[in-house]
PDB file of C-alpha atoms in Angstrom:
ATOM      1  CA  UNK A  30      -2.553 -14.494  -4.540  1.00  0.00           C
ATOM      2  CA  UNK A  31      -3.018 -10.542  -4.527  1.00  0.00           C
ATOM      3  CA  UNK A  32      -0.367  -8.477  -5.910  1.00  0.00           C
ATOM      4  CA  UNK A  33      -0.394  -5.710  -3.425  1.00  0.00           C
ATOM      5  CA  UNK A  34       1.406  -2.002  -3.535  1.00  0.00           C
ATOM      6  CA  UNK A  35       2.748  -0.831   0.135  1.00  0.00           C
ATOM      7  CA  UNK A  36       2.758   2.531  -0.405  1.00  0.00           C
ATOM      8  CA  UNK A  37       5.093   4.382   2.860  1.00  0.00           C
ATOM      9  CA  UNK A  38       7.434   1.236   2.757  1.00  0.00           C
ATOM     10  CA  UNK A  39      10.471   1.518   4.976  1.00  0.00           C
ATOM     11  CA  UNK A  40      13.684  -0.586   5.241  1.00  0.00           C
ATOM     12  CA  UNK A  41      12.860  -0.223   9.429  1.00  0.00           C
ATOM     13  CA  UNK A  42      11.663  -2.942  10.751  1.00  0.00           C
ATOM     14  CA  UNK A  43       9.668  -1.572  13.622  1.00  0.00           C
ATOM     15  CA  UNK A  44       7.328   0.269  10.463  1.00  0.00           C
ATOM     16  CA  UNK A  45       4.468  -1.267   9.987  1.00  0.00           C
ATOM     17  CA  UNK A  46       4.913  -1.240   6.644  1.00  0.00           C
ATOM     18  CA  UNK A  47       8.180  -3.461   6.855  1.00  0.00           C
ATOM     19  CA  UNK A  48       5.856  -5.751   8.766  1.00  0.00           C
ATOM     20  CA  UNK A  49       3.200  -6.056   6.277  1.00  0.00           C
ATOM     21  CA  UNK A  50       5.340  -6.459   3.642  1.00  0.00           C
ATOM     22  CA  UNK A  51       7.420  -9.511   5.631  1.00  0.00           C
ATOM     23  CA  UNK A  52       4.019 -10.938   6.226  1.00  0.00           C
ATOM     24  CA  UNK A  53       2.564 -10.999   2.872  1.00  0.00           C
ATOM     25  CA  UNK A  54       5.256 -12.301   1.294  1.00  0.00           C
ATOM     26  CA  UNK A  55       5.334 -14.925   4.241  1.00  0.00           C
ATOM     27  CA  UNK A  56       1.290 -15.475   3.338  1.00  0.00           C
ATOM     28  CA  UNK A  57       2.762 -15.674  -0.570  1.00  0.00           C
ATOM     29  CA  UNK A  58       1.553 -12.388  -1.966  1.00  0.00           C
ATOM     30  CA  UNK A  59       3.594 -10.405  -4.406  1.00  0.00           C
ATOM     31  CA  UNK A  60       4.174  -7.520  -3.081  1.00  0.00           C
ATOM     32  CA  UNK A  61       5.804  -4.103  -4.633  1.00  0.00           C
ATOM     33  CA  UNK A  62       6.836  -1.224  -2.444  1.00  0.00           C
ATOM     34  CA  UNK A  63       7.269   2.521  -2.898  1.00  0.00           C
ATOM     35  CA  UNK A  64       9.344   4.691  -0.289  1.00  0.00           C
ATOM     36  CA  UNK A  65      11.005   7.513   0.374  1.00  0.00           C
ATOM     37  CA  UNK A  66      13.983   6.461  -0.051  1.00  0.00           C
ATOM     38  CA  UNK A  67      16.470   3.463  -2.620  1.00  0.00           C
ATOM     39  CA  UNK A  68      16.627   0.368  -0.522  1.00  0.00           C
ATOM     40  CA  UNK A  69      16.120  -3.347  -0.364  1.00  0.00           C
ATOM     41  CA  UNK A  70      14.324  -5.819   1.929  1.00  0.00           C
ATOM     42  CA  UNK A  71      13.074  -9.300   1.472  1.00  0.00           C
ATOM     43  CA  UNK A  72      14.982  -9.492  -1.970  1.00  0.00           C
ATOM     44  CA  UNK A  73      12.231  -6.540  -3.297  1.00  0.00           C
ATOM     45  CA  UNK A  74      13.097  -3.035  -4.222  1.00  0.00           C
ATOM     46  CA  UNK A  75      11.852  -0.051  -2.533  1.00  0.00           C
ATOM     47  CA  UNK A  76      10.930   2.349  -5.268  1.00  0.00           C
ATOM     48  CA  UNK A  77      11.469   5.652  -5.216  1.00  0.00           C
ATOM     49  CA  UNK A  78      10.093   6.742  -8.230  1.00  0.00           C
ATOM     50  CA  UNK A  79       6.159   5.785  -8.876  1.00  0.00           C
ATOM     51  CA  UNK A  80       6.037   3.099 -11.694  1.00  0.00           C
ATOM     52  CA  UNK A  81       2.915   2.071 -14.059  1.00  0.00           C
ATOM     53  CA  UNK A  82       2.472  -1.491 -11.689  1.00  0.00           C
ATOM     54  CA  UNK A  83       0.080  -3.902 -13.929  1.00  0.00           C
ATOM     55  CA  UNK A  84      -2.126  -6.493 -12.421  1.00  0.00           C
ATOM     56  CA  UNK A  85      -2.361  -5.127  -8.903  1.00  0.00           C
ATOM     57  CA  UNK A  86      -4.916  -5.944  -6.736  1.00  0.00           C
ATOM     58  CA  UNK A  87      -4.351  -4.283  -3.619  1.00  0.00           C
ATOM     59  CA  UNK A  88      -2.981  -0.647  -2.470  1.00  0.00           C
ATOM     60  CA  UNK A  89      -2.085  -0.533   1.079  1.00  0.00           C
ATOM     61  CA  UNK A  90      -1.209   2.952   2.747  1.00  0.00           C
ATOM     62  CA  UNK A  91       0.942   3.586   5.539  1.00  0.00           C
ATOM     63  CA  UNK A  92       1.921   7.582   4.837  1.00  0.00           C
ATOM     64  CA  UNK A  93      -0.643   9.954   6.443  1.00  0.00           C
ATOM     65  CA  UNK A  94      -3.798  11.464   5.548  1.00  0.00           C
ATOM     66  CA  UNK A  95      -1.365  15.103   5.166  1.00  0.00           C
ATOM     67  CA  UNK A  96       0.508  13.484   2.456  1.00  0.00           C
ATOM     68  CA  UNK A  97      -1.958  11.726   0.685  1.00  0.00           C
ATOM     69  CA  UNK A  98      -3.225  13.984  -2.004  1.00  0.00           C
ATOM     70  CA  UNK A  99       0.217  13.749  -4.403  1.00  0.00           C
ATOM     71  CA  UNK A 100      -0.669   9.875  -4.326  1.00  0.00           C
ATOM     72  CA  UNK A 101      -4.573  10.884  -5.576  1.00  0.00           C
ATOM     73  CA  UNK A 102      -3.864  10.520  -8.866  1.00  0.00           C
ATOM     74  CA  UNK A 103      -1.024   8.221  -9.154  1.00  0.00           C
ATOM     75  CA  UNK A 104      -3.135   5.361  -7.330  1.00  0.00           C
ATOM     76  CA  UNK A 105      -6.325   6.226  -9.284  1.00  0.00           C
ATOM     77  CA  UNK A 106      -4.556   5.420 -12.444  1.00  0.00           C
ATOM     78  CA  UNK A 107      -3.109   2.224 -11.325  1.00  0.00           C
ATOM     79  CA  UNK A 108      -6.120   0.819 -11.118  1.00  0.00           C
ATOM     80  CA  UNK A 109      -6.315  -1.222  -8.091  1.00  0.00           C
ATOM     81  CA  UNK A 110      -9.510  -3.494  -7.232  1.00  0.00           C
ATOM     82  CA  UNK A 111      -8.849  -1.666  -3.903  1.00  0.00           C
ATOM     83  CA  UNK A 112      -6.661   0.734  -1.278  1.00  0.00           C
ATOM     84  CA  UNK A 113      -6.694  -0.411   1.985  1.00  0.00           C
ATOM     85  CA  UNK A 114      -6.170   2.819   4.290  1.00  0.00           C
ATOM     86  CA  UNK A 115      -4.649   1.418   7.504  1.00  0.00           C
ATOM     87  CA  UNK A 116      -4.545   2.902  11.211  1.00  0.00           C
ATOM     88  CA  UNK A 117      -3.675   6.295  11.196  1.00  0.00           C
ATOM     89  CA  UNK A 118      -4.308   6.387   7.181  1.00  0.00           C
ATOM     90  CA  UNK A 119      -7.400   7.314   7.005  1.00  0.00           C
ATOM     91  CA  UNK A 120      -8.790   9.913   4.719  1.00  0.00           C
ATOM     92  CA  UNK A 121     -12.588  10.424   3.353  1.00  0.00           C
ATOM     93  CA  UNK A 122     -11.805  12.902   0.885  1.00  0.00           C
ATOM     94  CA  UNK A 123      -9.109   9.805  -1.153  1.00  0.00           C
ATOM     95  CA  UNK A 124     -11.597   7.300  -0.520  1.00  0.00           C
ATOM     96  CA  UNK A 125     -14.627   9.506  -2.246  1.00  0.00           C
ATOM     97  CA  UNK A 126     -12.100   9.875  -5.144  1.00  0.00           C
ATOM     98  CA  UNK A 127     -11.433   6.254  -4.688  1.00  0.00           C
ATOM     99  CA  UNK A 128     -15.144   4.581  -5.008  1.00  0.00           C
ATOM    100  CA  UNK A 129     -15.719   7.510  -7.885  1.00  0.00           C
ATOM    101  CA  UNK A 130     -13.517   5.842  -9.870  1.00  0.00           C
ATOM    102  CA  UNK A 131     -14.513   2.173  -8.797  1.00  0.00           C
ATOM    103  CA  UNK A 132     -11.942   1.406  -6.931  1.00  0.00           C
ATOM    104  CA  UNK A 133     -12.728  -0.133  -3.186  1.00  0.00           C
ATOM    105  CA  UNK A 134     -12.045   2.022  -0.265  1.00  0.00           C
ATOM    106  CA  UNK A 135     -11.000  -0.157   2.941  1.00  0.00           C
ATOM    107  CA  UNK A 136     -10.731   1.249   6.604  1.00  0.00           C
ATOM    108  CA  UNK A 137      -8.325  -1.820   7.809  1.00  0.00           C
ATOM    109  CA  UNK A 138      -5.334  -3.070   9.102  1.00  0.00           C
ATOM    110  CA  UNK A 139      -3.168  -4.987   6.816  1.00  0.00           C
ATOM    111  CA  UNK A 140      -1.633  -7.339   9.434  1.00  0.00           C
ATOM    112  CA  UNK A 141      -4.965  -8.291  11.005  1.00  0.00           C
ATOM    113  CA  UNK A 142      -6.900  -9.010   7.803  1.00  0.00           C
ATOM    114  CA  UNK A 143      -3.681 -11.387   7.219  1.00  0.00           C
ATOM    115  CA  UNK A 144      -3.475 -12.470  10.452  1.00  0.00           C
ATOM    116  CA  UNK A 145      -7.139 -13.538  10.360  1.00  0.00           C
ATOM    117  CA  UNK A 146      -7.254 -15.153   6.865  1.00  0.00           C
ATOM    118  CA  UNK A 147      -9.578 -12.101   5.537  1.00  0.00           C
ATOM    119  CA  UNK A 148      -6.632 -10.880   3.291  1.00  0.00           C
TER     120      UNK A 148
END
């Protein structure tokens, strides 16, 4: 199982984010989320404040390319094996950072690559 970061997560469940997280718990993933704002879904917190996760596996985006760069760092140093930058995510200048410091850069959808057993 990958022990993912949703990154943009949102106690709405028409986000996208709210989906992916329902679905990789549902697909038995551990899952940790960051928002904008204190809530709870699914029995997880929504972080508000970025924490030094261990162990993770997978980043996955969902807050635009615009407010992307006060993540740069934060991600970099989490160490993920990668970030998966999903529709509307995507941003060359975070995923040159990204593969400079060995971390995988995806161009995906995190639904789909669930959805089709490529998680």
């Amino acid at each position: 199982m990958k022990r993912t970061l949703i990154i943009g997560a949102s106690n709405n469940p028409e986000r996208y984010a709210y989906k992916a997280a329902e679905r990789l718990l549902a697909h038995g993933h551990e899952i940790e989320l960051l928002g904008l704002r204190p809530d709870t879904i699914f029995g997880k917190t929504i972080d508000t404040e970025r924490k030094a996760y261990e162990g993770l596996d997978t980043v996955t985006l969902y807050v635009g390319p615009q407010r992307q760069p006060e993540y740069y760092d934060y991600v970099i140093s989490l160490k993920p094996k990668r970030v998966i930058f999903n529709p509307g995510t995507e941003n060359a200048e975070f995923e040159t950072l990204l593969l400079k410091n060995g971390i995988e850069a995806e161009e995906a959808c995190t639904l789909v690559l669930l959805g089709t057993g490529q998680y």
